[in-house]
Coordinates of C-alpha atoms and ligand atoms in Angstrom, one line a residue:
X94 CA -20.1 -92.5 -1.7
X95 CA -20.2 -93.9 -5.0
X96 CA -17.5 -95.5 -7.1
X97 CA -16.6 -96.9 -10.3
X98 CA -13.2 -98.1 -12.5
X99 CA -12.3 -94.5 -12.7
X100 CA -12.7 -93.7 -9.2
X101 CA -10.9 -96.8 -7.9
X102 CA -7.8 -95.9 -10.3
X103 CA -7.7 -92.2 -8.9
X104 CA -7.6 -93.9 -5.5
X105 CA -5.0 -97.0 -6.6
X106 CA -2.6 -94.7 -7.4
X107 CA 0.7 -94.2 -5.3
X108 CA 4.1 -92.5 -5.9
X109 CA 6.4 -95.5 -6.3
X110 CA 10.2 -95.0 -6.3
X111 CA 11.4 -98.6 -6.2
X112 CA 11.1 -100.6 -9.5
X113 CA 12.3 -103.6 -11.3
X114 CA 14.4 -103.4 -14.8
X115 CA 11.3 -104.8 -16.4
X116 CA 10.4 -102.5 -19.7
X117 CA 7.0 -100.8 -20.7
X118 CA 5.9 -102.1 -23.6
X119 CA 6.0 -99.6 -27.0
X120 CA 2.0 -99.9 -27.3
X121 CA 1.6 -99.3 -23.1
X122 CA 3.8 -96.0 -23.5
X123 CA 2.2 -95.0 -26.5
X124 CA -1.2 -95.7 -24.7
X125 CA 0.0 -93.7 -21.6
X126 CA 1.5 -90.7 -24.2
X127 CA -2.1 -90.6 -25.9
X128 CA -3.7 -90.4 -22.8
X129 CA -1.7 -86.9 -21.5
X130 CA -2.7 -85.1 -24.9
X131 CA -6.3 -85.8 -23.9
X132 CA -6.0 -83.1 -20.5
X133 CA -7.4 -80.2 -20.9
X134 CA -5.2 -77.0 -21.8
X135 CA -6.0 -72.8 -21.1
X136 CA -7.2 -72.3 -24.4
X137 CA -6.8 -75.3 -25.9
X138 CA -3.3 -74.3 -26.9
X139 CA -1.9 -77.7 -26.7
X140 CA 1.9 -76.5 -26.8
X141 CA 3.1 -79.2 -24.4
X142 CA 5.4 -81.7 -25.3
X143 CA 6.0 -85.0 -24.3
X144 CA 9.8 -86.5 -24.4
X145 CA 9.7 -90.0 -23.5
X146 CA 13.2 -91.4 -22.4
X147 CA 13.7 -95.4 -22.4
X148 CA 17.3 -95.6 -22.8
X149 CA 19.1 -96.6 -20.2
X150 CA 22.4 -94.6 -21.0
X151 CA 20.6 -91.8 -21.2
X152 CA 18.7 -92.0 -18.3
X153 CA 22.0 -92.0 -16.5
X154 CA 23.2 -89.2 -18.5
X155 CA 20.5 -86.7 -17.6
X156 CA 20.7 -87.9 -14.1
X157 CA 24.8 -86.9 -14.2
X158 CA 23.9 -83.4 -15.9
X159 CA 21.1 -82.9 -13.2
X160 CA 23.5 -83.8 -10.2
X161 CA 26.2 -81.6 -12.3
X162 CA 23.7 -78.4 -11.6
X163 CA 22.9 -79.2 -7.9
X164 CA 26.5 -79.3 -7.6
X165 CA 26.6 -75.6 -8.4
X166 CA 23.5 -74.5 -6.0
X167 CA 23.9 -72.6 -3.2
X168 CA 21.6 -74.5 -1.1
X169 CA 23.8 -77.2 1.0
X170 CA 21.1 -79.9 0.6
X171 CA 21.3 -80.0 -3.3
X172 CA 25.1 -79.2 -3.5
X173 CA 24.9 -82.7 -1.2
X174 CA 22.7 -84.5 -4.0
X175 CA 25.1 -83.2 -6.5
X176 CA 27.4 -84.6 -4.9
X177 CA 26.5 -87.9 -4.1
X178 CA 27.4 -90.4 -6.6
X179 CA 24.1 -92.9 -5.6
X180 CA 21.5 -89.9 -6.2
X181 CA 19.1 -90.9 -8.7
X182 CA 16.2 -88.3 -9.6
X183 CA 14.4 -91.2 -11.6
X184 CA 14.6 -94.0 -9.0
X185 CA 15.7 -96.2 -11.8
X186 CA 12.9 -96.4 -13.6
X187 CA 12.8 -97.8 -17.1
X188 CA 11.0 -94.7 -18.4
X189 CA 11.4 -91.2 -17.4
X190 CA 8.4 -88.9 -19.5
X191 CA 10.0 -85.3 -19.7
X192 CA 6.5 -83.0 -20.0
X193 CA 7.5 -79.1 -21.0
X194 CA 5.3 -76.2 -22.4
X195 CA 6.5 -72.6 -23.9
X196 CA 7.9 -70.8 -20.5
X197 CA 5.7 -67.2 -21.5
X198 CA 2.4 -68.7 -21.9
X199 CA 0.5 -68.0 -18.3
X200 CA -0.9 -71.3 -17.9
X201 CA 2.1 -73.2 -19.4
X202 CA 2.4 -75.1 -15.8
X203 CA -1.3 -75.6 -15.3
X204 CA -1.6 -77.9 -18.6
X205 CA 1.7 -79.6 -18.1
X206 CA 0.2 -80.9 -14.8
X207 CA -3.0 -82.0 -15.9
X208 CA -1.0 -83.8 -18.6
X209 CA 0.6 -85.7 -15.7
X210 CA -2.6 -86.2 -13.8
X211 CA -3.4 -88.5 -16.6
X212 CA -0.3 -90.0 -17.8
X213 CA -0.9 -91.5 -13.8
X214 CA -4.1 -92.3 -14.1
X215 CA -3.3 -94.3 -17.5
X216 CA -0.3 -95.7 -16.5
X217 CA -2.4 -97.1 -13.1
X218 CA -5.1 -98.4 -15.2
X219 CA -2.6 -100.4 -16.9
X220 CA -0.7 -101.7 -14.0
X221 CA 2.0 -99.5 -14.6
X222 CA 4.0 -97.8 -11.5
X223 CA 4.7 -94.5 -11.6
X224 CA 6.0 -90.9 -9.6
X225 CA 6.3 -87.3 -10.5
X226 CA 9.9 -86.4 -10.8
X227 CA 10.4 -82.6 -10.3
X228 CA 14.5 -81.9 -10.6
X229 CA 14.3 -80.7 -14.3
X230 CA 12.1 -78.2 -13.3
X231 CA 14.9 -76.2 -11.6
X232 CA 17.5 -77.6 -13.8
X233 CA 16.5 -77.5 -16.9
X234 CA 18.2 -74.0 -17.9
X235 CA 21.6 -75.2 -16.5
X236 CA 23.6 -75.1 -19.9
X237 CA 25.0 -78.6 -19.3
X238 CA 21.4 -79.7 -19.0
X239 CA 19.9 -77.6 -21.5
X240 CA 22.2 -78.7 -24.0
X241 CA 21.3 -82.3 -23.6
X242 CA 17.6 -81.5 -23.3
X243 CA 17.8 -80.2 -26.6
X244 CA 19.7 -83.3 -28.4
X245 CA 16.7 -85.5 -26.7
X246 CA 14.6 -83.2 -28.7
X247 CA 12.8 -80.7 -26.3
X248 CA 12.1 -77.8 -27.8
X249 CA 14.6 -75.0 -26.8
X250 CA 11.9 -72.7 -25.9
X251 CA 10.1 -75.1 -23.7
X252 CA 10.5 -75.2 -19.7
X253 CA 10.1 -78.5 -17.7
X254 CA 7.5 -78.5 -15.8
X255 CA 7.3 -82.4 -14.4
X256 CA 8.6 -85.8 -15.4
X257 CA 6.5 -89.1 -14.7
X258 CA 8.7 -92.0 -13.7
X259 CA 7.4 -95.3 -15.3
X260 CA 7.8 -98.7 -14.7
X261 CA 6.7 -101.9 -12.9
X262 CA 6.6 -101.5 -9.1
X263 CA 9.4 -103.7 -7.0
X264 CA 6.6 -104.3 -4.7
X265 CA 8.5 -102.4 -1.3
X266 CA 6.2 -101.6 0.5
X267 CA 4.4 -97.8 0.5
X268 CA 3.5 -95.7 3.2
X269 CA -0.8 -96.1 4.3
X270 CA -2.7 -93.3 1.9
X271 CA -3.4 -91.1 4.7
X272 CA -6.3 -88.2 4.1
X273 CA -5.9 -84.7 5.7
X274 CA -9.3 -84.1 7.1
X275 CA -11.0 -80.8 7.2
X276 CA -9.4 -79.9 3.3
X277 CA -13.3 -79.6 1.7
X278 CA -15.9 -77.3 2.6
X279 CA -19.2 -76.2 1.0
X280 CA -19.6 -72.5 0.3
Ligands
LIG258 C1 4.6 -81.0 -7.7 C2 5.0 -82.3 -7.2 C3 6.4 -82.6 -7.2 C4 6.8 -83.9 -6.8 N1 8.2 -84.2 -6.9 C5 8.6 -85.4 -6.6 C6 9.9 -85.8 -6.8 O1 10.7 -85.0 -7.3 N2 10.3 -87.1 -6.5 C7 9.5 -87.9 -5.9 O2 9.9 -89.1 -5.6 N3 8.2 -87.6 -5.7 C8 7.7 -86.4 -6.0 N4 6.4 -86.1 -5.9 C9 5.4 -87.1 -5.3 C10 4.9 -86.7 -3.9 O3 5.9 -86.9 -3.0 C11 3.7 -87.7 -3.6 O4 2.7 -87.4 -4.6 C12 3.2 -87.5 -2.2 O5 4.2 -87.9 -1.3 C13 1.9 -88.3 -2.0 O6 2.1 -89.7 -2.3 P1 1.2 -90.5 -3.3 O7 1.5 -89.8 -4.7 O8 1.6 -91.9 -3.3 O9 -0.2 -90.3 -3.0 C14 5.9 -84.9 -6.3 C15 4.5 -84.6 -6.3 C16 4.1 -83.3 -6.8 C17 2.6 -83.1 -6.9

């Protein structure tokens, strides 16, 4: 098979949920931020946004207002996260990158996803760790959450669809990239 730089960063890339306190840099994050707009969108709507988070407070804020709605679930293993006071959705990360689209449009999920496809790639090509968070996207119309959402600036009519974690790896180790076999075919 062949290869090349972008090959090798598709294949570099891991889900990393340990990380040190160190902080992106402005023109990194900008970099990475670019980067997402660049994925392709049904229609070339573009209505994604892209809220980057780097405050610490914050950070721990959302996190609160996310455990506050698992608390509320039905489900015993989120009413468990809710309540546990050492849950983190963000695994401490420096930067959490909150990507949301307009909930009607069909493909609103579709573009948000390739937006995080490359805010990974980027941030690997930089060195920078990353991990798709997902607890906003069932939280995110809980009113406590909603309500801080908006003051962070998402637009009220958005849904979240993902978050990328961002920061520099603690170097724990990761599991070995395993690939399922059988998952291509020629038709
Ligand atoms: C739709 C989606 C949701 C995910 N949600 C989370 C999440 O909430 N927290 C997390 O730590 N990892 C999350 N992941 C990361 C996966 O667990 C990870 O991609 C998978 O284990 C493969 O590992 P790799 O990314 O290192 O190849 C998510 C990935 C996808 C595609």
């Amino acid at each position: 098979m062949k290869t090349n730089e972008v090959l090798e960063i598709i294949k570099l890339r891991r889900s990393v949920r340990s990380y040190t306190s160190q902080e992106v840099a402005e023109e990194d994050l900008l970099t990475i931020l670019d980067a997402a707009t660049y994925a392709p969108s049904g229609m070339n709507d573009q209505t994604w946004h892209f809220t980057a988070m780097q405050d610490a407070a914050k950070l721990e804020e959302l996190n609160k207002r996310i455990r506050g709605a698992f608390a509320k679930s039905d489900e015993k293993h989120l009413q468990e996260r809710g309540h546990n006071e050492n849950y983190c959705c963000y695994h401490h990360a420096p930067v959490l990158v909150i990507v949301s689209n307009k909930n009607e449009r069909l493909w609103a999920g579709q573009d948000c996803t390739a937006a995080l496809q490359n805010i990974f790639l980027a941030a690997t090509s930089l060195g920078i760790a990353s991990c798709w968070i997902n607890q906003l996207g069932s939280t995110c119309d809980d009113p406590e959450v909603r309500a801080f959402l908006t003051s962070l600036g998402v637009p009220s009519d958005h849904k979240v669809f993902g978050c990328a974690a961002l920061g520099y790896a603690d170097g724990s180790p990761l599991k070995v990239k395993v690939r399922k076999e059988d998952t291509i075919s020629f038709g």
